[in-house]
mmCIF file of C-alpha atoms in Angstrom:
data_model
loop_
_atom_site.group_PDB
_atom_site.id
_atom_site.type_symbol
_atom_site.label_atom_id
_atom_site.label_comp_id
_atom_site.label_asym_id
_atom_site.label_seq_id
_atom_site.Cartn_x
_atom_site.Cartn_y
_atom_site.Cartn_z
ATOM 1 C CA MET A 1198 0.000 0.000 0.000
ATOM 2 C CA SER A 1199 1.663 3.227 -1.109
ATOM 3 C CA VAL A 1200 1.759 6.043 -3.614
ATOM 4 C CA HIS A 1201 3.312 5.260 -6.988
ATOM 5 C CA VAL A 1202 3.961 7.470 -9.992
ATOM 6 C CA LEU A 1203 2.217 5.897 -12.976
ATOM 7 C CA GLN A 1204 2.230 7.086 -16.579
ATOM 8 C CA ALA A 1205 -0.844 9.228 -15.906
ATOM 9 C CA GLY A 1206 0.662 10.644 -12.713
ATOM 10 C CA PRO A 1207 0.831 9.747 -9.004
ATOM 11 C CA ALA A 1208 -1.744 7.223 -7.771
ATOM 12 C CA CYS A 1209 -2.674 5.628 -4.461
ATOM 13 C CA LEU A 1210 -2.577 1.811 -4.812
ATOM 14 C CA ASP A 1211 -3.618 -1.000 -2.489
ATOM 15 C CA ALA A 1212 -1.500 -4.067 -1.630
ATOM 16 C CA ASP A 1213 -2.579 -5.728 -4.883
ATOM 17 C CA GLY A 1214 -1.569 -2.734 -6.997
ATOM 18 C CA VAL A 1215 -5.166 -1.647 -7.610
ATOM 19 C CA PRO A 1216 -5.896 2.119 -7.532
ATOM 20 C CA ARG A 1217 -7.883 3.237 -4.497
ATOM 21 C CA LEU A 1218 -11.325 4.368 -5.696
ATOM 22 C CA TRP A 1219 -11.958 7.465 -3.590
ATOM 23 C CA ALA A 1220 -8.368 8.671 -3.736
ATOM 24 C CA THR A 1221 -8.596 8.471 -7.527
ATOM 25 C CA LEU A 1222 -11.868 10.426 -7.516
ATOM 26 C CA TRP A 1223 -10.342 13.021 -5.188
ATOM 27 C CA ALA A 1224 -7.446 13.554 -7.577
ATOM 28 C CA THR A 1225 -9.890 14.450 -10.365
ATOM 29 C CA LEU A 1226 -10.817 17.597 -8.406
ATOM 30 C CA TRP A 1227 -7.296 19.001 -8.588
ATOM 31 C CA PRO A 1228 -6.064 21.494 -11.201
ATOM 32 C CA LEU A 1229 -4.390 19.938 -14.233
ATOM 33 C CA THR A 1230 -1.310 22.034 -13.485
ATOM 34 C CA ILE A 1231 -0.712 20.488 -10.053
ATOM 35 C CA SER A 1232 2.866 19.259 -9.628
ATOM 36 C CA ASN A 1233 3.702 15.595 -9.017
ATOM 37 C CA ASP A 1234 5.285 16.482 -5.671
ATOM 38 C CA THR A 1235 2.124 18.183 -4.425
ATOM 39 C CA ALA A 1236 -0.042 15.323 -5.696
ATOM 40 C CA LYS A 1237 2.152 12.761 -3.940
ATOM 41 C CA ARG A 1238 1.984 14.651 -0.634
ATOM 42 C CA ARG A 1239 -1.797 14.712 -0.788
ATOM 43 C CA LEU A 1240 -2.095 11.062 -1.776
ATOM 44 C CA ARG A 1241 0.265 9.938 1.005
ATOM 45 C CA ALA A 1242 -2.141 11.514 3.489
ATOM 46 C CA ALA A 1243 -5.019 9.631 1.880
ATOM 47 C CA ASP A 1244 -2.936 6.453 1.962
ATOM 48 C CA LEU A 1245 -2.502 6.904 5.715
ATOM 49 C CA LEU A 1246 -6.294 6.843 6.119
ATOM 50 C CA TYR A 1247 -6.537 3.753 3.933
ATOM 51 C CA THR A 1248 -3.919 2.031 6.108
ATOM 52 C CA ILE A 1249 -5.731 2.917 9.325
ATOM 53 C CA SER A 1250 -9.082 1.836 7.893
ATOM 54 C CA ASP A 1251 -7.597 -1.510 6.814
ATOM 55 C CA GLU A 1252 -6.406 -2.012 10.394
ATOM 56 C CA LEU A 1253 -9.659 -0.966 12.060
ATOM 57 C CA PHE A 1254 -12.380 -2.137 9.695
ATOM 58 C CA GLY A 1255 -10.771 -4.603 7.293
ATOM 59 C CA TYR A 1256 -8.953 -4.616 3.957
ATOM 60 C CA ARG A 1257 -10.302 -2.150 1.369
ATOM 61 C CA SER A 1258 -12.845 -0.880 3.892
ATOM 62 C CA LEU A 1259 -12.287 2.869 3.442
ATOM 63 C CA ASP A 1260 -13.795 3.013 -0.043
ATOM 64 C CA GLU A 1261 -16.872 1.243 1.341
ATOM 65 C CA VAL A 1262 -17.017 3.643 4.310
ATOM 66 C CA LEU A 1263 -16.867 6.705 2.046
ATOM 67 C CA THR A 1264 -19.344 5.278 -0.443
ATOM 68 C CA ALA A 1265 -21.822 4.549 2.361
ATOM 69 C CA GLY A 1266 -21.164 7.886 4.065
ATOM 70 C CA ASP A 1267 -20.550 6.136 7.409
ATOM 71 C CA LEU A 1268 -19.903 9.201 9.553
ATOM 72 C CA ALA A 1269 -19.181 7.280 12.760
ATOM 73 C CA LYS A 1270 -16.359 5.390 11.083
ATOM 74 C CA ILE A 1271 -15.095 8.550 9.366
ATOM 75 C CA HIS A 1272 -14.889 10.242 12.759
ATOM 76 C CA SER A 1273 -12.999 7.251 14.178
ATOM 77 C CA LEU A 1274 -10.565 7.312 11.257
ATOM 78 C CA LEU A 1275 -9.807 11.007 11.647
ATOM 79 C CA ASP A 1276 -9.324 10.574 15.387
ATOM 80 C CA ALA A 1277 -6.922 7.690 14.820
ATOM 81 C CA ALA A 1278 -5.015 9.634 12.152
ATOM 82 C CA HIS A 1279 -4.786 12.669 14.409
ATOM 83 C CA HIS A 1280 -3.354 10.691 17.329
ATOM 84 C CA ARG A 1281 -0.973 8.712 15.123
ATOM 85 C CA LEU A 1282 0.424 11.807 13.439
ATOM 86 C CA ARG A 1283 0.702 13.705 16.711
ATOM 87 C CA ASN A 1284 2.670 10.868 18.348
ATOM 88 C CA ARG A 1285 4.894 10.517 15.307
ATOM 89 C CA ALA A 1286 5.540 14.253 15.194
ATOM 90 C CA ARG A 1287 6.601 14.265 18.827
ATOM 91 C CA SER A 1288 8.901 11.264 18.476
ATOM 92 C CA GLU A 1289 10.495 12.593 15.286
ATOM 93 C CA HIS A 1290 10.466 16.258 16.406
ATOM 94 C CA SER A 1291 8.803 17.113 13.118
ATOM 95 C CA ASN A 1292 5.842 19.106 11.852
ATOM 96 C CA LEU A 1293 3.126 16.888 10.358
ATOM 97 C CA GLY A 1294 0.313 19.426 10.400
ATOM 98 C CA LYS A 1295 0.208 19.543 6.594
ATOM 99 C CA THR A 1296 -0.267 15.775 6.424
ATOM 100 C CA PHE A 1297 -3.316 15.972 8.670
ATOM 101 C CA ASP A 1298 -4.654 18.922 6.666
ATOM 102 C CA HIS A 1299 -4.411 16.814 3.501
ATOM 103 C CA ALA A 1300 -6.106 13.873 5.245
ATOM 104 C CA LYS A 1301 -9.012 16.121 6.256
ATOM 105 C CA ALA A 1302 -9.212 17.578 2.759
ATOM 106 C CA PHE A 1303 -9.410 14.066 1.289
ATOM 107 C CA ILE A 1304 -12.446 13.276 3.433
ATOM 108 C CA PHE A 1305 -14.213 16.630 3.235
ATOM 109 C CA ASP A 1306 -13.573 17.486 -0.428
ATOM 110 C CA ALA A 1307 -14.487 14.067 -1.783
ATOM 111 C CA MET A 1308 -17.532 13.557 0.437
ATOM 112 C CA ALA A 1309 -18.880 17.065 -0.144
ATOM 113 C CA ARG A 1310 -18.547 16.601 -3.907
ATOM 114 C CA TRP A 1311 -20.228 13.204 -4.217
ATOM 115 C CA HIS A 1312 -22.654 13.057 -1.298
ATOM 116 C CA GLY A 1313 -25.796 15.169 -0.993
ATOM 117 C CA ALA A 1314 -25.186 18.549 -2.594
ATOM 118 C CA GLY A 1315 -28.153 19.984 -0.687
ATOM 119 C CA SER A 1316 -27.158 22.063 2.322
ATOM 120 C CA LEU A 1317 -29.779 20.281 4.458
ATOM 121 C CA SER A 1318 -28.442 16.806 3.756
ATOM 122 C CA PRO A 1319 -27.557 14.937 6.995
ATOM 123 C CA ILE A 1320 -24.176 14.024 5.555
ATOM 124 C CA ARG A 1321 -23.415 17.634 4.643
ATOM 125 C CA ARG A 1322 -24.405 18.885 8.098
ATOM 126 C CA ALA A 1323 -22.378 16.190 9.820
ATOM 127 C CA LEU A 1324 -19.362 16.946 7.639
ATOM 128 C CA ASP A 1325 -19.622 20.618 8.546
ATOM 129 C CA GLU A 1326 -19.564 19.677 12.232
ATOM 130 C CA LEU A 1327 -16.564 17.405 11.718
ATOM 131 C CA GLU A 1328 -14.817 20.100 9.705
ATOM 132 C CA THR A 1329 -15.298 22.606 12.526
ATOM 133 C CA HIS A 1330 -14.119 20.052 15.092
ATOM 134 C CA TYR A 1331 -10.888 19.284 13.249
ATOM 135 C CA ARG A 1332 -10.132 22.759 11.908
ATOM 136 C CA GLU A 1333 -8.082 23.624 14.973
ATOM 137 C CA ALA A 1334 -6.499 20.169 15.436
ATOM 138 C CA ASP A 1335 -2.745 20.491 15.895
ATOM 139 C CA VAL A 1336 -0.361 17.591 15.324
ATOM 140 C CA ASP A 1337 2.903 19.514 15.505
ATOM 141 C CA ALA A 1338 5.749 18.263 17.643
ATOM 142 C CA VAL A 1339 5.805 21.495 19.633
ATOM 143 C CA GLU A 1340 3.306 24.291 20.017
ATOM 144 C CA LYS A 1341 3.851 26.614 17.100
ATOM 145 C CA ASP A 1342 4.443 30.306 17.578
ATOM 146 C CA MET A 1343 1.939 31.244 14.879
ATOM 147 C CA LYS A 1344 0.625 34.740 14.370
ATOM 148 C CA ILE A 1345 -3.077 35.047 13.683
ATOM 149 C CA ARG A 1346 -3.072 36.317 10.150
ATOM 150 C CA ALA A 1347 -6.120 38.618 10.248
ATOM 151 C CA LEU A 1348 -5.612 41.880 12.106
ATOM 152 C CA PRO A 1349 -7.537 42.325 15.375
ATOM 153 C CA GLU A 1350 -10.912 44.025 15.170
ATOM 154 C CA ILE A 1351 -9.842 47.187 16.988
ATOM 155 C CA VAL A 1352 -6.780 47.561 14.755
ATOM 156 C CA VAL A 1353 -8.828 47.436 11.541
ATOM 157 C CA ARG A 1354 -11.324 49.886 13.034
ATOM 158 C CA GLU A 1355 -8.593 52.354 13.967
ATOM 159 C CA LEU A 1356 -6.912 52.035 10.584
ATOM 160 C CA GLY A 1357 -10.222 53.059 9.015
ATOM 161 C CA GLU A 1358 -10.324 56.130 11.262
ATOM 162 C CA ILE A 1359 -6.656 57.048 10.826
ATOM 163 C CA PHE A 1360 -6.637 56.769 7.031
ATOM 164 C CA ASN A 1361 -9.959 58.601 6.606
ATOM 165 C CA PRO A 1362 -8.841 61.860 4.920
ATOM 166 C CA LEU A 1363 -11.488 63.804 6.851
ATOM 167 C CA SER A 1364 -10.524 62.431 10.260
ATOM 168 C CA PRO A 1365 -8.714 64.530 12.889
ATOM 169 C CA ARG A 1366 -6.635 61.405 13.601
ATOM 170 C CA ASN A 1367 -5.170 61.436 10.086
ATOM 171 C CA PRO A 1368 -1.416 62.124 10.509
ATOM 172 C CA PHE A 1369 -0.570 63.068 6.927
ATOM 173 C CA ARG A 1370 0.132 66.735 6.265
ATOM 174 C CA THR A 1371 -1.396 67.542 2.890
ATOM 175 C CA ALA A 1372 -4.695 66.712 1.219
ATOM 176 C CA SER A 1373 -2.787 64.966 -1.563
ATOM 177 C CA LEU A 1374 -1.074 62.624 0.915
ATOM 178 C CA ARG A 1375 -4.252 61.992 2.872
ATOM 179 C CA TRP A 1376 -6.263 60.984 -0.202
ATOM 180 C CA ARG A 1377 -3.437 58.952 -1.713
ATOM 181 C CA ASN A 1378 -2.921 56.994 1.495
ATOM 182 C CA PHE A 1379 -6.665 56.497 2.002
ATOM 183 C CA LEU A 1380 -6.879 55.041 -1.508
ATOM 184 C CA LEU A 1381 -3.832 52.863 -0.843
ATOM 185 C CA PHE A 1382 -5.381 51.540 2.383
ATOM 186 C CA LEU A 1383 -8.667 50.669 0.651
ATOM 187 C CA LEU A 1384 -6.942 48.990 -2.295
ATOM 188 C CA LEU A 1385 -4.904 46.783 0.028
ATOM 189 C CA LEU A 1386 -7.805 45.966 2.357
ATOM 190 C CA THR A 1387 -10.597 45.342 -0.148
ATOM 191 C CA LEU A 1388 -8.652 43.911 -3.088
ATOM 192 C CA GLY A 1389 -6.037 42.093 -1.034
ATOM 193 C CA ILE A 1390 -3.339 43.056 -3.520
ATOM 194 C CA ARG A 1391 0.338 42.847 -2.693
ATOM 195 C CA ARG A 1392 2.363 45.946 -1.903
ATOM 196 C CA GLY A 1393 4.210 45.701 -5.225
ATOM 197 C CA GLU A 1394 0.946 45.227 -7.117
ATOM 198 C CA SER A 1395 -0.406 48.492 -5.728
ATOM 199 C CA ALA A 1396 2.811 50.228 -6.791
ATOM 200 C CA LEU A 1397 2.349 48.835 -10.318
ATOM 201 C CA MET A 1398 -1.171 50.217 -10.762
ATOM 202 C CA THR A 1399 -1.560 52.947 -13.357
ATOM 203 C CA THR A 1400 -4.296 55.465 -14.068
ATOM 204 C CA ALA A 1401 -5.621 52.967 -16.641
ATOM 205 C CA SER A 1402 -5.656 49.937 -14.328
ATOM 206 C CA VAL A 1403 -9.336 50.267 -13.422
ATOM 207 C CA TYR A 1404 -11.793 49.702 -16.251
ATOM 208 C CA SER A 1405 -15.529 49.169 -16.640
ATOM 209 C CA GLU A 1406 -17.809 47.050 -18.781
ATOM 210 C CA PHE A 1407 -21.553 46.510 -19.017
ATOM 211 C CA ASP A 1408 -22.769 43.289 -17.414
ATOM 212 C CA ILE A 1409 -25.836 42.128 -19.355
ATOM 213 C CA ARG A 1410 -26.809 39.661 -16.623
ATOM 214 C CA LEU A 1411 -26.784 42.336 -13.909
ATOM 215 C CA GLY A 1412 -28.016 45.110 -16.179
ATOM 216 C CA ARG A 1413 -25.390 47.603 -15.012
ATOM 217 C CA MET A 1414 -21.784 48.656 -15.309
ATOM 218 C CA VAL A 1415 -19.218 46.645 -13.361
ATOM 219 C CA TYR A 1416 -15.637 47.611 -12.552
ATOM 220 C CA PHE A 1417 -12.361 45.708 -12.464
ATOM 221 C CA ALA A 1418 -8.787 46.365 -11.411
ATOM 222 C CA ASN A 1419 -6.309 44.976 -13.926
ATOM 223 C CA ILE A 1420 -3.303 43.580 -12.049
ATOM 224 C CA MET A 1421 -0.512 43.259 -14.591
ATOM 225 C CA GLU A 1422 3.037 44.207 -15.485
ATOM 226 C CA THR A 1423 3.517 47.506 -17.254
ATOM 227 C CA HIS A 1424 5.835 48.372 -20.106
ATOM 228 C CA GLU A 1425 6.117 51.949 -18.896
ATOM 229 C CA ALA A 1426 9.562 53.271 -17.991
ATOM 230 C CA ASP A 1427 10.148 52.809 -14.262
ATOM 231 C CA GLN A 1428 13.035 54.682 -12.656
ATOM 232 C CA ARG A 1429 12.487 53.278 -9.154
ATOM 233 C CA SER A 1430 15.622 51.656 -7.698
ATOM 234 C CA GLU A 1431 13.508 48.700 -6.574
ATOM 235 C CA ALA A 1432 11.040 48.430 -9.425
ATOM 236 C CA PRO A 1433 7.960 46.418 -8.376
ATOM 237 C CA SER A 1434 6.923 43.349 -10.337
ATOM 238 C CA LEU A 1435 4.345 40.572 -10.250
ATOM 239 C CA LYS A 1436 5.318 37.660 -8.027
ATOM 240 C CA THR A 1437 4.150 34.794 -10.254
ATOM 241 C CA GLU A 1438 2.377 34.196 -13.547
ATOM 242 C CA ALA A 1439 -0.823 33.530 -11.583
ATOM 243 C CA SER A 1440 -0.595 37.083 -10.200
ATOM 244 C CA LEU A 1441 -1.798 38.399 -13.566
ATOM 245 C CA ARG A 1442 -5.539 38.804 -12.972
ATOM 246 C CA GLN A 1443 -8.621 41.044 -13.055
ATOM 247 C CA ILE A 1444 -10.273 41.783 -9.710
ATOM 248 C CA PRO A 1445 -13.837 43.101 -9.309
ATOM 249 C CA ILE A 1446 -13.864 46.466 -7.568
ATOM 250 C CA ALA A 1447 -16.732 48.274 -5.834
ATOM 251 C CA LYS A 1448 -18.109 51.413 -7.463
ATOM 252 C CA SER A 1449 -17.674 53.299 -4.179
ATOM 253 C CA LEU A 1450 -13.935 52.596 -4.322
ATOM 254 C CA VAL A 1451 -13.875 53.684 -7.967
ATOM 255 C CA ARG A 1452 -15.328 57.035 -6.870
ATOM 256 C CA ILE A 1453 -12.656 57.444 -4.193
ATOM 257 C CA LEU A 1454 -10.013 56.649 -6.806
ATOM 258 C CA SER A 1455 -11.552 59.241 -9.125
ATOM 259 C CA VAL A 1456 -11.509 61.932 -6.424
ATOM 260 C CA TYR A 1457 -7.820 61.267 -5.786
ATOM 261 C CA GLU A 1458 -6.897 61.142 -9.453
ATOM 262 C CA VAL A 1459 -8.815 64.253 -10.506
ATOM 263 C CA GLU A 1460 -8.411 66.500 -7.462
ATOM 264 C CA HIS A 1461 -5.390 65.359 -5.446
ATOM 265 C CA ARG A 1462 -2.945 63.394 -7.591
ATOM 266 C CA PRO A 1463 0.068 65.530 -8.545
ATOM 267 C CA VAL A 1464 0.269 66.426 -12.218
ATOM 268 C CA SER A 1465 2.866 64.132 -13.727
ATOM 269 C CA HIS A 1466 3.847 62.494 -16.998
ATOM 270 C CA THR A 1467 4.169 59.089 -15.340
ATOM 271 C CA PRO A 1468 1.119 56.830 -15.687
ATOM 272 C CA PHE A 1469 1.601 55.179 -12.284
ATOM 273 C CA LEU A 1470 -1.369 55.852 -10.031
ATOM 274 C CA LEU A 1471 0.198 56.410 -6.609
ATOM 275 C CA LEU A 1472 2.726 59.246 -6.579
ATOM 276 C CA SER A 1473 5.087 60.737 -4.021
ATOM 277 C CA GLN A 1474 5.240 64.431 -3.153
ATOM 278 C CA LYS A 1475 7.998 64.706 -5.755
ATOM 279 C CA LYS A 1476 5.562 63.513 -8.436
ATOM 280 C CA LYS A 1477 7.378 60.185 -8.794
ATOM 281 C CA PRO A 1478 5.919 56.674 -8.549
ATOM 282 C CA LEU A 1479 5.565 55.559 -4.953
ATOM 283 C CA SER A 1480 8.213 53.015 -3.945
ATOM 284 C CA VAL A 1481 7.535 49.893 -1.906
ATOM 285 C CA ARG A 1482 9.631 51.347 0.911
ATOM 286 C CA GLN A 1483 7.505 54.484 0.927
ATOM 287 C CA ILE A 1484 4.411 52.291 1.181
ATOM 288 C CA ASN A 1485 5.937 50.688 4.269
ATOM 289 C CA SER A 1486 6.557 54.145 5.729
ATOM 290 C CA VAL A 1487 2.904 55.071 5.260
ATOM 291 C CA PHE A 1488 1.886 52.214 7.539
ATOM 292 C CA GLU A 1489 4.593 53.021 10.053
ATOM 293 C CA SER A 1490 3.064 56.490 10.373
ATOM 294 C CA ALA A 1491 -0.421 55.009 10.776
ATOM 295 C CA THR A 1492 0.774 52.605 13.473
ATOM 296 C CA ALA A 1493 2.207 55.528 15.425
ATOM 297 C CA GLY A 1494 -1.334 56.868 15.818
ATOM 298 C CA PHE A 1495 -2.806 53.747 17.438
ATOM 299 C CA SER A 1496 -4.504 53.883 20.816
ATOM 300 C CA ASP A 1497 -3.145 51.910 23.765
ATOM 301 C CA GLU A 1498 -5.929 49.367 23.228
ATOM 302 C CA ALA A 1499 -4.939 48.784 19.588
ATOM 303 C CA ILE A 1500 -1.274 48.461 20.535
ATOM 304 C CA ALA A 1501 -2.204 45.922 23.208
ATOM 305 C CA ALA A 1502 -4.257 43.940 20.671
ATOM 306 C CA LEU A 1503 -1.259 43.812 18.347
ATOM 307 C CA ALA A 1504 0.984 42.766 21.230
ATOM 308 C CA ARG A 1505 -1.297 39.818 21.961
ATOM 309 C CA GLN A 1506 -0.535 38.648 18.431
ATOM 310 C CA ARG A 1507 3.158 39.375 19.073
ATOM 311 C CA ARG A 1508 3.160 42.223 16.605
ATOM 312 C CA GLU A 1509 4.558 45.699 17.031
ATOM 313 C CA ALA A 1510 3.224 47.342 13.880
ATOM 314 C CA VAL A 1511 0.964 46.867 10.878
ATOM 315 C CA THR A 1512 2.472 46.073 7.487
ATOM 316 C CA PRO A 1513 0.816 46.364 4.063
ATOM 317 C CA HIS A 1514 0.813 42.561 3.768
ATOM 318 C CA ASP A 1515 -1.257 42.288 6.957
ATOM 319 C CA LEU A 1516 -4.155 43.814 5.019
ATOM 320 C CA ARG A 1517 -3.810 41.108 2.368
ATOM 321 C CA HIS A 1518 -4.083 38.484 5.110
ATOM 322 C CA THR A 1519 -7.105 40.251 6.589
ATOM 323 C CA CYS A 1520 -8.787 40.480 3.188
ATOM 324 C CA ALA A 1521 -8.216 36.752 2.606
ATOM 325 C CA VAL A 1522 -9.807 35.815 5.929
ATOM 326 C CA MET A 1523 -12.804 38.060 5.299
ATOM 327 C CA ARG A 1524 -13.370 36.745 1.791
ATOM 328 C CA LEU A 1525 -13.130 33.171 3.029
ATOM 329 C CA LYS A 1526 -15.695 33.999 5.703
ATOM 330 C CA ARG A 1527 -18.084 35.491 3.156
ATOM 331 C CA HIS A 1528 -17.680 32.569 0.743
ATOM 332 C CA VAL A 1529 -18.316 29.934 3.424
ATOM 333 C CA ASP A 1530 -20.707 31.659 5.841
ATOM 334 C CA GLY A 1531 -22.391 34.103 3.489
ATOM 335 C CA GLN A 1532 -22.628 32.070 0.285
ATOM 336 C CA GLY A 1533 -22.588 28.541 1.721
ATOM 337 C CA LEU A 1534 -19.651 27.364 -0.383
ATOM 338 C CA SER A 1535 -17.611 24.348 0.658
ATOM 339 C CA LEU A 1536 -14.101 25.083 1.891
ATOM 340 C CA ALA A 1537 -12.675 23.416 -1.220
ATOM 341 C CA LEU A 1538 -14.594 25.732 -3.573
ATOM 342 C CA ALA A 1539 -13.953 28.759 -1.343
ATOM 343 C CA HIS A 1540 -10.231 27.990 -1.418
ATOM 344 C CA GLN A 1541 -10.303 27.858 -5.222
ATOM 345 C CA ARG A 1542 -12.055 31.247 -5.348
ATOM 346 C CA LEU A 1543 -9.321 32.667 -3.115
ATOM 347 C CA ARG A 1544 -6.582 31.296 -5.375
ATOM 348 C CA GLU A 1545 -8.101 33.100 -8.351
ATOM 349 C CA PHE A 1546 -8.757 36.360 -6.483
ATOM 350 C CA PHE A 1547 -5.368 36.634 -4.775
ATOM 351 C CA GLY A 1548 -3.206 35.429 -7.645
ATOM 352 C CA TRP A 1549 -2.024 32.173 -6.098
ATOM 353 C CA ASP A 1550 -0.979 29.171 -8.168
ATOM 354 C CA PRO A 1551 -3.803 26.673 -8.913
ATOM 355 C CA ASP A 1552 -2.335 24.098 -6.507
ATOM 356 C CA SER A 1553 -1.266 26.604 -3.842
ATOM 357 C CA GLU A 1554 -1.838 25.607 -0.233
ATOM 358 C CA MET A 1555 -2.074 29.264 0.832
ATOM 359 C CA PRO A 1556 -5.882 29.305 1.348
ATOM 360 C CA ALA A 1557 -5.562 26.605 4.004
ATOM 361 C CA HIS A 1558 -3.513 28.995 6.139
ATOM 362 C CA TYR A 1559 -6.565 31.205 6.577
ATOM 363 C CA SER A 1560 -9.094 28.520 7.522
ATOM 364 C CA ARG A 1561 -8.124 28.680 11.197
ATOM 365 C CA ALA A 1562 -8.494 32.446 11.431
ATOM 366 C CA TYR A 1563 -11.717 33.054 9.516
ATOM 367 C CA SER A 1564 -13.939 32.200 12.483
ATOM 368 C CA GLN A 1565 -12.836 35.228 14.500
ATOM 369 C CA PRO A 1566 -16.179 36.526 15.832
ATOM 370 C CA LYS A 1567 -15.674 40.256 15.386
ATOM 371 C CA ALA A 1568 -13.480 40.296 12.311
ATOM 372 C CA ALA A 1569 -16.365 40.858 9.899
ATOM 373 C CA GLU A 1570 -17.631 43.777 11.985
ATOM 374 C CA ALA A 1571 -14.229 45.440 11.791
ATOM 375 C CA TRP A 1572 -14.088 44.926 8.040
ATOM 376 C CA ASP A 1573 -17.488 46.555 7.591
ATOM 377 C CA PHE A 1574 -16.522 49.419 9.909
ATOM 378 C CA ALA A 1575 -13.393 50.173 7.887
ATOM 379 C CA LEU A 1576 -15.339 50.147 4.638
ATOM 380 C CA ASP A 1577 -17.976 52.430 6.153
ATOM 381 C CA ALA A 1578 -15.276 55.095 6.203
ATOM 382 C CA THR A 1579 -15.445 55.095 2.413
ATOM 383 C CA LEU A 1580 -19.179 55.751 2.453
ATOM 384 C CA ASP A 1581 -18.821 58.512 5.055
ATOM 385 C CA VAL A 1582 -16.289 60.295 2.870
ATOM 386 C CA LEU A 1583 -18.552 59.997 -0.170
ATOM 387 C CA ARG A 1584 -21.479 61.458 1.778
ATOM 388 C CA HIS A 1585 -19.260 64.360 2.872
ATOM 389 C CA LEU A 1586 -18.539 64.993 -0.807
ATOM 390 C CA GLY A 1587 -22.271 65.114 -1.543
ATOM 391 C CA ILE A 1588 -22.360 61.671 -3.173
ATOM 392 C CA ASP A 1589 -25.177 59.364 -2.089
ATOM 393 C CA PRO A 1590 -23.698 55.834 -1.779
ATOM 394 C CA GLU A 1591 -27.162 54.371 -2.406
ATOM 395 C CA GLU A 1592 -27.027 55.783 -5.932
ATOM 396 C CA LEU A 1593 -23.719 54.127 -6.781
#
């Protein structure tokens, strides 16, 4: 019983060399571009469950268990896998958390796909309960010093207040800086783009088209490399090929962008959107400095909340993490998507490779109870500014 690389790719085989049914079905859900190494790691986790099931319930029993949707046995298998991996991790002083994550994904992804698509199905409800139960399971050899990726509620709230160009807490001296930094904050928080991607945006990056299905105009941010001359010493660039993408953008944010571009952006020949006081494209280091200035304006309560996460300041990338957690929460809680489908949506939105494991990093944090409230509070700052400008957000 092991994972072998066949002509068609890696496969999970039983002792007789026969492909395991449900592991084979699971593999059909993966992107065609998935690497052999990633496929083998996932299938080894499935093979562990097959081995345990053979020991507990008899040879070739796991395929029967999954076909029947026997939730009691599935629970027993996951418990056994959890304890086995935890003991092995401690004895080997290794980190086997990924293996358990893959084992869970094998069960949840395959079962959710082929058993009772209806949200009221007993199997679906039971799987959701199991998924919640095992989401926080830790099989590492030692307790990991992991930072919660989403920013604390109070920190996101205060960032919304500090970056609001009309707020007395705004630390930036000129109207041009205040509006530029407010736009930067909203781009990072709502689009989840990387620091370098924001520095690459030009005045032509946002475009509109008429959506026949919705009967209205929709807006997108085009995240791409530019052929424009860039004199920055550390010229930004896209991280991977998957980073090239089009992201839907709210009309309210488009209006904020328009106010900055028309009324507050320095006149310059460069097409890059975000400019310094010297009318040059904003550098990634200058973007870091913007957030250092914002952090300096935090209340004692916000500083304490950061300290509990063992942070001293907020970085631009923290907003990308926060955006990922919030979008995962909306996909799963708001739209009722399975974690597997929600993870795929995140890969497309955030420019991750099709087989990237990055979405799994956010599954533990998305259940923070007040995170969504903080997100909404920060975005309300946009609407308040629009109202101050005499623009009714309801008409957008």
